[in-house]
mmCIF file of C-alpha atoms and ligand atoms in Angstrom:
data_model
loop_
_atom_site.group_PDB
_atom_site.id
_atom_site.type_symbol
_atom_site.label_atom_id
_atom_site.label_comp_id
_atom_site.label_asym_id
_atom_site.label_seq_id
_atom_site.Cartn_x
_atom_site.Cartn_y
_atom_site.Cartn_z
ATOM 1 C CA MET A 1 53.979 -15.741 33.730
ATOM 2 C CA LEU A 2 55.249 -17.023 37.172
ATOM 3 C CA SER A 3 57.447 -14.475 38.289
ATOM 4 C CA ILE A 4 60.816 -15.996 38.903
ATOM 5 C CA ALA A 5 61.668 -15.470 43.379
ATOM 6 C CA MET A 6 64.939 -13.078 44.209
ATOM 7 C CA LYS A 7 67.180 -15.492 45.715
ATOM 8 C CA LEU A 8 70.555 -14.213 47.666
ATOM 9 C CA LEU A 9 73.053 -16.566 47.567
ATOM 10 C CA GLY A 10 75.286 -16.205 50.765
ATOM 11 C CA SER A 11 76.618 -18.164 54.003
ATOM 12 C CA THR A 12 74.994 -18.310 57.597
ATOM 13 C CA THR A 13 78.561 -16.845 59.141
ATOM 14 C CA SER A 14 79.144 -14.401 55.750
ATOM 15 C CA PRO A 15 79.109 -10.500 57.882
ATOM 16 C CA PHE A 16 78.346 -9.161 54.260
ATOM 17 C CA ALA A 17 75.754 -11.411 53.159
ATOM 18 C CA ARG A 18 74.504 -11.253 56.843
ATOM 19 C CA ARG A 19 73.649 -7.317 56.947
ATOM 20 C CA LEU A 20 71.124 -8.025 53.260
ATOM 21 C CA ARG A 21 69.492 -10.613 55.640
ATOM 22 C CA ILE A 22 68.562 -8.674 58.071
ATOM 23 C CA PHE A 23 67.523 -5.655 55.433
ATOM 24 C CA LEU A 24 65.108 -8.505 53.943
ATOM 25 C CA ALA A 25 63.712 -9.773 57.503
ATOM 26 C CA ASP A 26 60.089 -9.083 56.193
ATOM 27 C CA GLU A 27 60.641 -9.845 52.103
ATOM 28 C CA ALA A 28 60.122 -12.842 50.256
ATOM 29 C CA TYR A 29 63.566 -14.163 48.905
ATOM 30 C CA GLU A 30 65.027 -17.458 49.072
ATOM 31 C CA PHE A 31 68.407 -17.347 51.210
ATOM 32 C CA ILE A 32 70.998 -19.882 49.284
ATOM 33 C CA ASN A 33 73.939 -21.237 52.155
ATOM 34 C CA LEU A 34 76.862 -21.999 50.379
ATOM 35 C CA ASP A 35 80.111 -23.307 51.559
ATOM 36 C CA ILE A 36 82.173 -21.324 49.203
ATOM 37 C CA PHE A 37 85.321 -24.048 49.977
ATOM 38 C CA ALA A 38 83.434 -26.571 48.403
ATOM 39 C CA GLU A 39 83.603 -27.228 44.781
ATOM 40 C CA LYS A 40 79.409 -27.771 44.398
ATOM 41 C CA ASP A 41 78.503 -24.740 45.803
ATOM 42 C CA ARG A 42 81.346 -23.301 44.492
ATOM 43 C CA ASP A 43 80.975 -23.739 40.728
ATOM 44 C CA LEU A 44 77.347 -22.176 41.462
ATOM 45 C CA LEU A 45 79.122 -19.653 42.767
ATOM 46 C CA THR A 46 81.417 -18.815 39.683
ATOM 47 C CA LYS A 47 78.711 -19.450 37.749
ATOM 48 C CA ASN A 48 76.359 -16.878 39.122
ATOM 49 C CA ASN A 49 79.672 -14.348 39.991
ATOM 50 C CA PRO A 50 82.813 -14.881 38.731
ATOM 51 C CA ALA A 51 84.648 -12.619 41.550
ATOM 52 C CA GLN A 52 83.662 -15.788 43.275
ATOM 53 C CA LYS A 53 82.325 -13.278 45.873
ATOM 54 C CA ILE A 54 79.177 -13.589 48.284
ATOM 55 C CA PRO A 55 76.829 -11.929 48.803
ATOM 56 C CA THR A 56 75.626 -12.311 45.066
ATOM 57 C CA LEU A 57 71.860 -11.258 44.262
ATOM 58 C CA ILE A 58 69.606 -13.112 41.516
ATOM 59 C CA ASP A 59 66.519 -10.838 41.459
ATOM 60 C CA GLY A 60 65.215 -13.046 37.937
ATOM 61 C CA GLU A 61 67.005 -12.223 35.096
ATOM 62 C CA GLN A 62 69.055 -9.605 37.162
ATOM 63 C CA CYS A 63 72.613 -11.153 38.680
ATOM 64 C CA ILE A 64 74.448 -8.421 40.921
ATOM 65 C CA TYR A 65 78.034 -8.646 42.705
ATOM 66 C CA ASP A 66 78.876 -7.133 45.964
ATOM 67 C CA SER A 67 76.884 -5.981 49.232
ATOM 68 C CA ARG A 68 77.152 -3.003 48.307
ATOM 69 C CA VAL A 69 75.967 -2.663 45.284
ATOM 70 C CA ILE A 70 73.018 -4.840 45.942
ATOM 71 C CA TYR A 71 71.899 -2.630 48.651
ATOM 72 C CA ARG A 72 72.010 0.312 46.087
ATOM 73 C CA TYR A 73 69.775 -2.379 43.912
ATOM 74 C CA LEU A 74 67.145 -3.164 46.842
ATOM 75 C CA ALA A 75 66.615 0.506 47.748
ATOM 76 C CA SER A 76 65.877 1.228 44.298
ATOM 77 C CA LYS A 77 63.537 -1.687 44.421
ATOM 78 C CA TYR A 78 61.935 -0.802 47.255
ATOM 79 C CA GLN A 79 62.157 3.223 46.996
ATOM 80 C CA GLN A 80 64.133 3.489 50.030
ATOM 81 C CA THR A 81 66.455 6.740 49.687
ATOM 82 C CA ALA A 82 69.785 6.488 49.308
ATOM 83 C CA LEU A 83 72.257 6.628 51.880
ATOM 84 C CA THR A 84 73.740 10.347 52.492
ATOM 85 C CA TRP A 85 77.464 11.002 51.407
ATOM 86 C CA SER A 86 78.232 10.818 55.463
ATOM 87 C CA GLN A 87 76.783 7.621 55.743
ATOM 88 C CA GLU A 88 78.750 6.159 52.228
ATOM 89 C CA ASN A 89 81.468 7.286 53.767
ATOM 90 C CA LEU A 90 80.560 5.486 57.475
ATOM 91 C CA LEU A 91 79.699 2.388 54.865
ATOM 92 C CA THR A 92 83.370 2.419 53.477
ATOM 93 C CA LEU A 93 84.802 2.454 56.944
ATOM 94 C CA ILE A 94 82.810 -0.382 58.237
ATOM 95 C CA ASP A 95 83.574 -2.455 54.602
ATOM 96 C CA ALA A 96 87.244 -1.322 55.127
ATOM 97 C CA ALA A 97 87.417 -3.005 58.498
ATOM 98 C CA ASN A 98 85.075 -5.761 57.575
ATOM 99 C CA ASP A 99 87.558 -6.959 54.283
ATOM 100 C CA SER A 100 91.169 -6.881 56.100
ATOM 101 C CA LEU A 101 89.162 -9.143 59.022
ATOM 102 C CA VAL A 102 88.437 -11.260 56.077
ATOM 103 C CA SER A 103 91.779 -11.336 55.112
ATOM 104 C CA MET A 104 92.734 -12.493 58.176
ATOM 105 C CA LEU A 105 90.549 -15.410 58.575
ATOM 106 C CA VAL A 106 91.630 -16.751 54.906
ATOM 107 C CA LEU A 107 94.651 -16.016 56.226
ATOM 108 C CA GLN A 108 94.717 -18.028 59.208
ATOM 109 C CA ARG A 109 92.504 -20.711 57.308
ATOM 110 C CA SER A 110 96.331 -21.152 55.468
ATOM 111 C CA GLU A 111 97.570 -21.848 58.326
ATOM 112 C CA ILE A 112 99.782 -17.985 58.826
ATOM 113 C CA ASP A 113 100.642 -16.876 61.916
ATOM 114 C CA THR A 114 98.344 -13.465 61.744
ATOM 115 C CA ASP A 115 100.015 -12.318 64.884
ATOM 116 C CA LYS A 116 103.035 -12.033 63.612
ATOM 117 C CA ASP A 117 104.489 -8.306 63.493
ATOM 118 C CA SER A 118 104.751 -7.980 59.581
ATOM 119 C CA LEU A 119 104.191 -5.234 57.638
ATOM 120 C CA PHE A 120 100.883 -6.388 56.327
ATOM 121 C CA PHE A 121 99.091 -7.744 59.407
ATOM 122 C CA ASN A 122 100.255 -4.057 61.246
ATOM 123 C CA LEU A 123 98.513 -2.746 58.562
ATOM 124 C CA GLN A 124 95.305 -4.681 58.887
ATOM 125 C CA ARG A 125 95.139 -4.155 63.150
ATOM 126 C CA GLU A 126 95.906 -0.395 62.709
ATOM 127 C CA ARG A 127 93.297 -0.416 59.630
ATOM 128 C CA VAL A 128 90.593 -2.336 62.509
ATOM 129 C CA GLU A 129 91.422 -0.903 65.374
ATOM 130 C CA GLN A 130 91.598 3.817 64.217
ATOM 131 C CA VAL A 131 88.098 2.105 61.967
ATOM 132 C CA PHE A 132 86.136 1.151 65.415
ATOM 133 C CA SER A 133 87.706 3.757 67.335
ATOM 134 C CA ALA A 134 86.231 6.461 64.748
ATOM 135 C CA LEU A 135 83.192 4.666 64.585
ATOM 136 C CA ASP A 136 82.657 4.832 68.154
ATOM 137 C CA LYS A 137 83.044 8.775 67.962
ATOM 138 C CA GLU A 138 80.338 8.428 65.437
ATOM 139 C CA VAL A 139 77.766 6.545 67.666
ATOM 140 C CA ARG A 140 78.353 8.991 70.391
ATOM 141 C CA GLN A 141 77.670 11.339 67.705
ATOM 142 C CA GLY A 142 74.325 9.790 66.949
ATOM 143 C CA SER A 143 75.251 8.530 63.234
ATOM 144 C CA PHE A 144 74.103 4.998 64.446
ATOM 145 C CA ASN A 145 70.846 5.867 65.850
ATOM 146 C CA ASP A 146 67.836 4.059 63.879
ATOM 147 C CA TRP A 147 67.905 0.557 62.995
ATOM 148 C CA ASN A 148 68.999 1.544 59.611
ATOM 149 C CA TYR A 149 70.941 -0.464 57.005
ATOM 150 C CA LEU A 150 73.739 1.128 57.816
ATOM 151 C CA THR A 151 73.653 0.248 61.883
ATOM 152 C CA ILE A 152 72.427 -3.614 60.376
ATOM 153 C CA CYS A 153 75.941 -3.282 58.667
ATOM 154 C CA LEU A 154 77.777 -1.817 62.201
ATOM 155 C CA PHE A 155 76.161 -4.551 64.162
ATOM 156 C CA CYS A 156 76.998 -7.437 61.562
ATOM 157 C CA LEU A 157 80.731 -6.507 61.475
ATOM 158 C CA LEU A 158 80.921 -6.131 65.315
ATOM 159 C CA ASP A 159 79.171 -9.792 66.297
ATOM 160 C CA TRP A 160 81.003 -11.105 63.397
ATOM 161 C CA ALA A 161 84.792 -10.041 64.902
ATOM 162 C CA GLU A 162 83.584 -10.601 68.129
ATOM 163 C CA PHE A 163 82.532 -14.639 66.647
ATOM 164 C CA ARG A 164 85.520 -15.176 65.118
ATOM 165 C CA ASN A 165 87.322 -13.819 67.579
ATOM 166 C CA LEU A 166 89.634 -11.688 65.147
ATOM 167 C CA ALA A 167 89.773 -8.215 66.555
ATOM 168 C CA GLN A 168 88.540 -6.746 70.013
ATOM 169 C CA TRP A 169 85.954 -3.635 69.840
ATOM 170 C CA GLN A 170 84.655 -4.119 73.462
ATOM 171 C CA HIS A 171 86.746 -1.475 74.734
ATOM 172 C CA PHE A 172 84.787 0.881 72.980
ATOM 173 C CA SER A 173 82.007 1.761 75.269
ATOM 174 C CA GLU A 174 79.567 3.138 72.203
ATOM 175 C CA LEU A 175 79.631 0.148 70.473
ATOM 176 C CA LYS A 176 79.432 -2.218 73.188
ATOM 177 C CA VAL A 177 75.992 -0.374 73.690
ATOM 178 C CA LEU A 178 75.144 -0.734 70.358
ATOM 179 C CA HIS A 179 75.825 -4.580 69.772
ATOM 180 C CA GLN A 180 73.807 -4.544 73.470
ATOM 181 C CA LYS A 181 70.785 -2.671 71.910
ATOM 182 C CA TYR A 182 70.525 -4.385 69.003
ATOM 183 C CA SER A 183 71.059 -8.195 69.915
ATOM 184 C CA SER A 184 68.289 -9.473 70.890
ATOM 185 C CA ARG A 185 66.154 -8.125 67.898
ATOM 186 C CA ALA A 186 64.208 -11.121 65.745
ATOM 187 C CA GLU A 187 65.919 -10.356 62.848
ATOM 188 C CA VAL A 188 69.423 -10.312 64.387
ATOM 189 C CA LYS A 189 68.894 -13.704 66.714
ATOM 190 C CA ARG A 190 67.492 -15.513 63.286
ATOM 191 C CA THR A 191 70.716 -14.834 61.663
ATOM 192 C CA ASP A 192 73.141 -15.311 64.364
ATOM 193 C CA PRO A 193 75.899 -17.818 63.037
ATOM 194 C CA ARG A 194 76.835 -18.952 66.419
HETATM 195 N N1 GSH B 201 82.986 -5.992 49.091
HETATM 196 C C1 GSH B 201 82.635 -7.536 49.025
HETATM 197 C C2 GSH B 201 82.778 -7.991 50.210
HETATM 198 C C3 GSH B 201 82.037 -9.565 50.273
HETATM 199 C C4 GSH B 201 83.165 -10.732 50.788
HETATM 200 O O1 GSH B 201 84.195 -10.390 50.955
HETATM 201 N N2 GSH B 201 82.821 -12.123 51.248
HETATM 202 C C5 GSH B 201 83.491 -13.186 51.785
HETATM 203 C C6 GSH B 201 82.712 -13.862 52.459
HETATM 204 S S1 GSH B 201 82.351 -13.004 53.942
HETATM 205 C C7 GSH B 201 83.834 -13.893 50.163
HETATM 206 O O2 GSH B 201 83.178 -14.141 49.801
HETATM 207 N N3 GSH B 201 85.151 -14.110 50.471
HETATM 208 C C8 GSH B 201 85.887 -14.969 49.343
HETATM 209 C C9 GSH B 201 86.478 -14.865 48.909
HETATM 210 O O3 GSH B 201 87.820 -14.371 48.942
HETATM 211 O O4 GSH B 201 88.096 -16.589 47.956
HETATM 212 C C10 GSH B 201 80.797 -7.525 49.295
HETATM 213 O O5 GSH B 201 80.545 -6.416 50.011
HETATM 214 O O6 GSH B 201 79.851 -7.932 49.020
#
Protein backbone atom coordinates (compact mmCIF):
# COMPACT_ATOMS: atom_id res chain seq x y z
CA MET A 1 0.00 0.00 0.00
CA LEU A 2 1.26 3.46 -0.88
CA SER A 3 1.90 5.60 2.17
CA ILE A 4 0.22 8.99 2.09
CA ALA A 5 2.79 11.77 2.26
CA MET A 6 2.82 14.20 5.14
CA LYS A 7 1.32 17.57 4.27
CA LEU A 8 1.58 20.89 6.04
CA LEU A 9 -1.15 23.42 5.37
CA GLY A 10 0.30 26.89 5.83
CA SER A 11 1.17 30.08 4.05
CA THR A 12 4.51 31.53 3.02
CA THR A 13 3.99 34.50 5.37
CA SER A 14 2.73 32.73 8.52
CA PRO A 15 5.32 32.78 11.34
CA PHE A 16 3.58 29.79 12.96
CA ALA A 17 3.89 27.77 9.75
CA ARG A 18 7.45 28.95 9.09
CA ARG A 19 8.75 27.51 12.37
CA LEU A 20 7.57 24.06 11.28
CA ARG A 21 8.82 24.49 7.71
CA ILE A 22 12.27 25.26 9.12
CA PHE A 23 12.04 22.39 11.61
CA LEU A 24 11.02 20.02 8.77
CA ALA A 25 13.72 21.31 6.40
CA ASP A 26 15.36 17.89 6.00
CA GLU A 27 12.17 15.80 6.04
CA ALA A 28 9.97 14.59 3.19
CA TYR A 29 6.67 16.43 3.31
CA GLU A 30 4.51 18.59 1.07
CA PHE A 31 4.00 22.24 1.94
CA ILE A 32 0.59 23.48 0.82
CA ASN A 33 0.64 27.24 0.53
CA LEU A 34 -2.84 28.62 1.21
CA ASP A 35 -4.34 32.06 0.82
CA ILE A 36 -6.41 31.65 3.98
CA PHE A 37 -8.72 34.57 3.17
CA ALA A 38 -9.54 33.31 -0.35
CA GLU A 39 -12.73 31.21 -0.65
CA LYS A 40 -11.25 28.15 -2.38
CA ASP A 41 -8.33 27.76 0.00
CA ARG A 42 -10.57 28.53 2.94
CA ASP A 43 -12.77 25.58 2.04
CA LEU A 44 -9.76 23.25 2.07
CA LEU A 45 -8.62 24.71 5.37
CA THR A 46 -12.07 24.41 6.99
CA LYS A 47 -12.41 20.84 5.79
CA ASN A 48 -9.18 19.93 7.56
CA ASN A 49 -9.39 22.28 10.54
CA PRO A 50 -12.72 23.81 11.63
CA ALA A 51 -10.78 26.37 13.71
CA GLN A 52 -9.65 27.73 10.30
CA LYS A 53 -6.09 28.33 11.36
CA ILE A 54 -2.73 27.47 9.90
CA PRO A 55 -0.54 25.53 10.38
CA THR A 56 -2.40 22.24 10.16
CA LEU A 57 -0.56 18.96 9.65
CA ILE A 58 -1.97 15.98 7.78
CA ASP A 59 0.03 12.80 8.26
CA GLY A 60 -1.79 9.96 6.57
CA GLU A 61 -5.09 9.59 8.42
CA GLN A 62 -3.94 11.80 11.27
CA CYS A 63 -4.71 15.51 11.21
CA ILE A 64 -3.13 17.79 13.84
CA TYR A 65 -4.07 21.40 14.62
CA ASP A 66 -1.90 24.12 16.18
CA SER A 67 1.87 24.54 15.82
CA ARG A 68 2.47 23.62 19.43
CA VAL A 69 0.66 20.31 19.16
CA ILE A 70 2.12 19.68 15.71
CA TYR A 71 5.59 20.11 17.19
CA ARG A 72 4.78 17.62 19.96
CA TYR A 73 3.54 15.18 17.33
CA LEU A 74 6.66 15.60 15.16
CA ALA A 75 9.07 15.44 18.10
CA SER A 76 7.49 12.12 19.05
CA LYS A 77 7.48 10.87 15.43
CA TYR A 78 11.19 11.71 14.99
CA GLN A 79 12.10 10.60 18.52
CA GLN A 80 13.35 13.98 19.67
CA THR A 81 13.46 14.93 23.33
CA ALA A 82 10.44 16.89 24.53
CA LEU A 83 10.77 20.53 25.50
CA THR A 84 11.65 21.11 29.16
CA TRP A 85 9.15 23.02 31.33
CA SER A 86 11.34 26.15 31.08
CA GLN A 87 11.38 25.81 27.31
CA GLU A 88 7.58 25.35 27.32
CA ASN A 89 7.32 28.64 29.24
CA LEU A 90 9.58 30.40 26.75
CA LEU A 91 7.42 29.04 23.92
CA THR A 92 4.36 30.41 25.72
CA LEU A 93 6.01 33.85 25.78
CA ILE A 94 6.88 33.63 22.08
CA ASP A 95 3.34 32.50 21.23
CA ALA A 96 1.77 35.24 23.37
CA ALA A 97 3.66 37.96 21.47
CA ASN A 98 2.97 36.24 18.16
CA ASP A 99 -0.78 35.98 18.89
CA SER A 100 -0.95 39.65 19.92
CA LEU A 101 0.79 40.72 16.72
CA VAL A 102 -1.43 38.49 14.55
CA SER A 103 -4.47 40.20 16.17
CA MET A 104 -2.97 43.64 15.47
CA LEU A 105 -2.35 42.69 11.83
CA VAL A 106 -5.93 41.45 11.35
CA LEU A 107 -7.23 44.66 12.96
CA GLN A 108 -5.08 46.77 10.62
CA ARG A 109 -6.49 44.80 7.69
CA SER A 110 -9.95 45.55 9.04
CA GLU A 111 -8.99 49.23 8.71
CA ILE A 112 -8.81 49.81 12.43
CA ASP A 113 -6.27 52.31 13.72
CA THR A 114 -4.19 50.16 16.07
CA ASP A 115 -1.99 53.15 17.06
CA LYS A 116 -4.88 54.48 19.14
CA ASP A 117 -4.52 54.81 22.91
CA SER A 118 -7.20 52.28 23.87
CA LEU A 119 -7.24 49.34 26.23
CA PHE A 120 -7.06 46.43 23.77
CA PHE A 121 -4.20 47.91 21.72
CA ASN A 122 -2.32 49.07 24.82
CA LEU A 123 -2.53 45.58 26.33
CA GLN A 124 -1.10 43.99 23.19
CA ARG A 125 1.71 46.56 22.90
CA GLU A 126 2.61 46.19 26.58
CA ARG A 127 2.61 42.37 26.34
CA VAL A 128 4.79 42.36 23.25
CA GLU A 129 7.32 44.77 24.81
CA GLN A 130 7.44 42.77 28.07
CA VAL A 131 7.92 39.52 26.16
CA PHE A 132 10.73 40.95 24.01
CA SER A 133 12.42 42.28 27.14
CA ALA A 134 12.14 38.90 28.92
CA LEU A 135 13.35 37.01 25.84
CA ASP A 136 16.32 39.38 25.45
CA LYS A 137 17.40 38.44 29.01
CA GLU A 138 16.90 34.75 28.27
CA VAL A 139 19.07 34.99 25.17
CA ARG A 140 21.80 36.63 27.32
CA GLN A 141 21.49 33.78 29.83
CA GLY A 142 22.02 31.17 27.12
CA SER A 143 18.49 29.76 26.74
CA PHE A 144 18.70 30.14 22.96
CA ASN A 145 22.30 29.03 22.37
CA ASP A 146 21.37 26.10 20.14
CA TRP A 147 19.56 26.17 16.81
CA ASN A 148 16.63 24.07 18.04
CA TYR A 149 12.84 24.37 17.73
CA LEU A 150 12.61 27.03 20.44
CA THR A 151 15.26 29.20 18.79
CA ILE A 152 13.55 28.67 15.42
CA CYS A 153 10.27 29.94 16.97
CA LEU A 154 11.98 33.04 18.39
CA PHE A 155 13.72 33.75 15.09
CA CYS A 156 10.41 33.43 13.17
CA LEU A 157 8.66 35.82 15.56
CA LEU A 158 11.39 38.47 15.28
CA ASP A 159 11.72 38.17 11.53
CA TRP A 160 7.96 38.32 10.96
CA ALA A 161 7.46 41.33 13.30
CA GLU A 162 10.12 43.13 11.25
CA PHE A 163 8.72 41.98 7.89
CA ARG A 164 5.20 43.17 8.81
CA ASN A 165 6.53 46.23 10.65
CA LEU A 166 4.31 45.37 13.62
CA ALA A 167 6.67 45.89 16.55
CA GLN A 168 10.17 47.10 17.20
CA TRP A 169 12.59 44.73 18.89
CA GLN A 170 15.85 45.97 17.35
CA HIS A 171 16.71 48.01 20.48
CA PHE A 172 17.17 44.70 22.35
CA SER A 173 20.81 43.95 21.63
CA GLU A 174 20.68 40.19 22.31
CA LEU A 175 17.63 39.73 20.07
CA LYS A 176 19.41 41.68 17.35
CA VAL A 177 22.52 39.48 17.57
CA LEU A 178 20.40 36.30 17.51
CA HIS A 179 18.46 37.49 14.47
CA GLN A 180 21.66 38.39 12.60
CA LYS A 181 23.34 35.14 13.56
CA TYR A 182 20.68 32.91 12.01
CA SER A 183 19.49 35.03 9.05
CA SER A 184 21.90 33.45 6.60
CA ARG A 185 20.99 29.80 7.26
CA ALA A 186 19.83 28.05 4.07
CA GLU A 187 16.44 26.90 5.45
CA VAL A 188 15.82 30.38 6.87
CA LYS A 189 16.55 32.03 3.52
CA ARG A 190 14.42 29.46 1.69
CA THR A 191 11.41 30.31 3.88
CA ASP A 192 11.91 34.11 3.90
CA PRO A 193 8.42 35.64 3.36
CA ARG A 194 9.77 38.82 1.70
N1 LIG B 1 -2.00 28.87 18.19
C1 LIG B 1 -1.92 28.74 16.75
C2 LIG B 1 -1.91 30.11 16.09
C3 LIG B 1 -1.91 30.02 14.59
C4 LIG B 1 -2.35 31.31 13.94
O1 LIG B 1 -2.76 32.28 14.58
N2 LIG B 1 -2.29 31.30 12.61
C5 LIG B 1 -2.78 32.43 11.85
C6 LIG B 1 -1.88 32.71 10.65
S1 LIG B 1 -0.28 33.23 11.14
C7 LIG B 1 -4.14 32.09 11.30
O2 LIG B 1 -4.37 30.99 10.84
N3 LIG B 1 -5.09 33.02 11.35
C8 LIG B 1 -6.39 32.86 10.82
C9 LIG B 1 -7.42 33.66 11.53
O3 LIG B 1 -7.07 34.26 12.56
O4 LIG B 1 -8.55 33.70 11.07
C10 LIG B 1 -0.69 27.92 16.38
O5 LIG B 1 0.30 27.95 17.13
O6 LIG B 1 -0.71 27.22 15.35
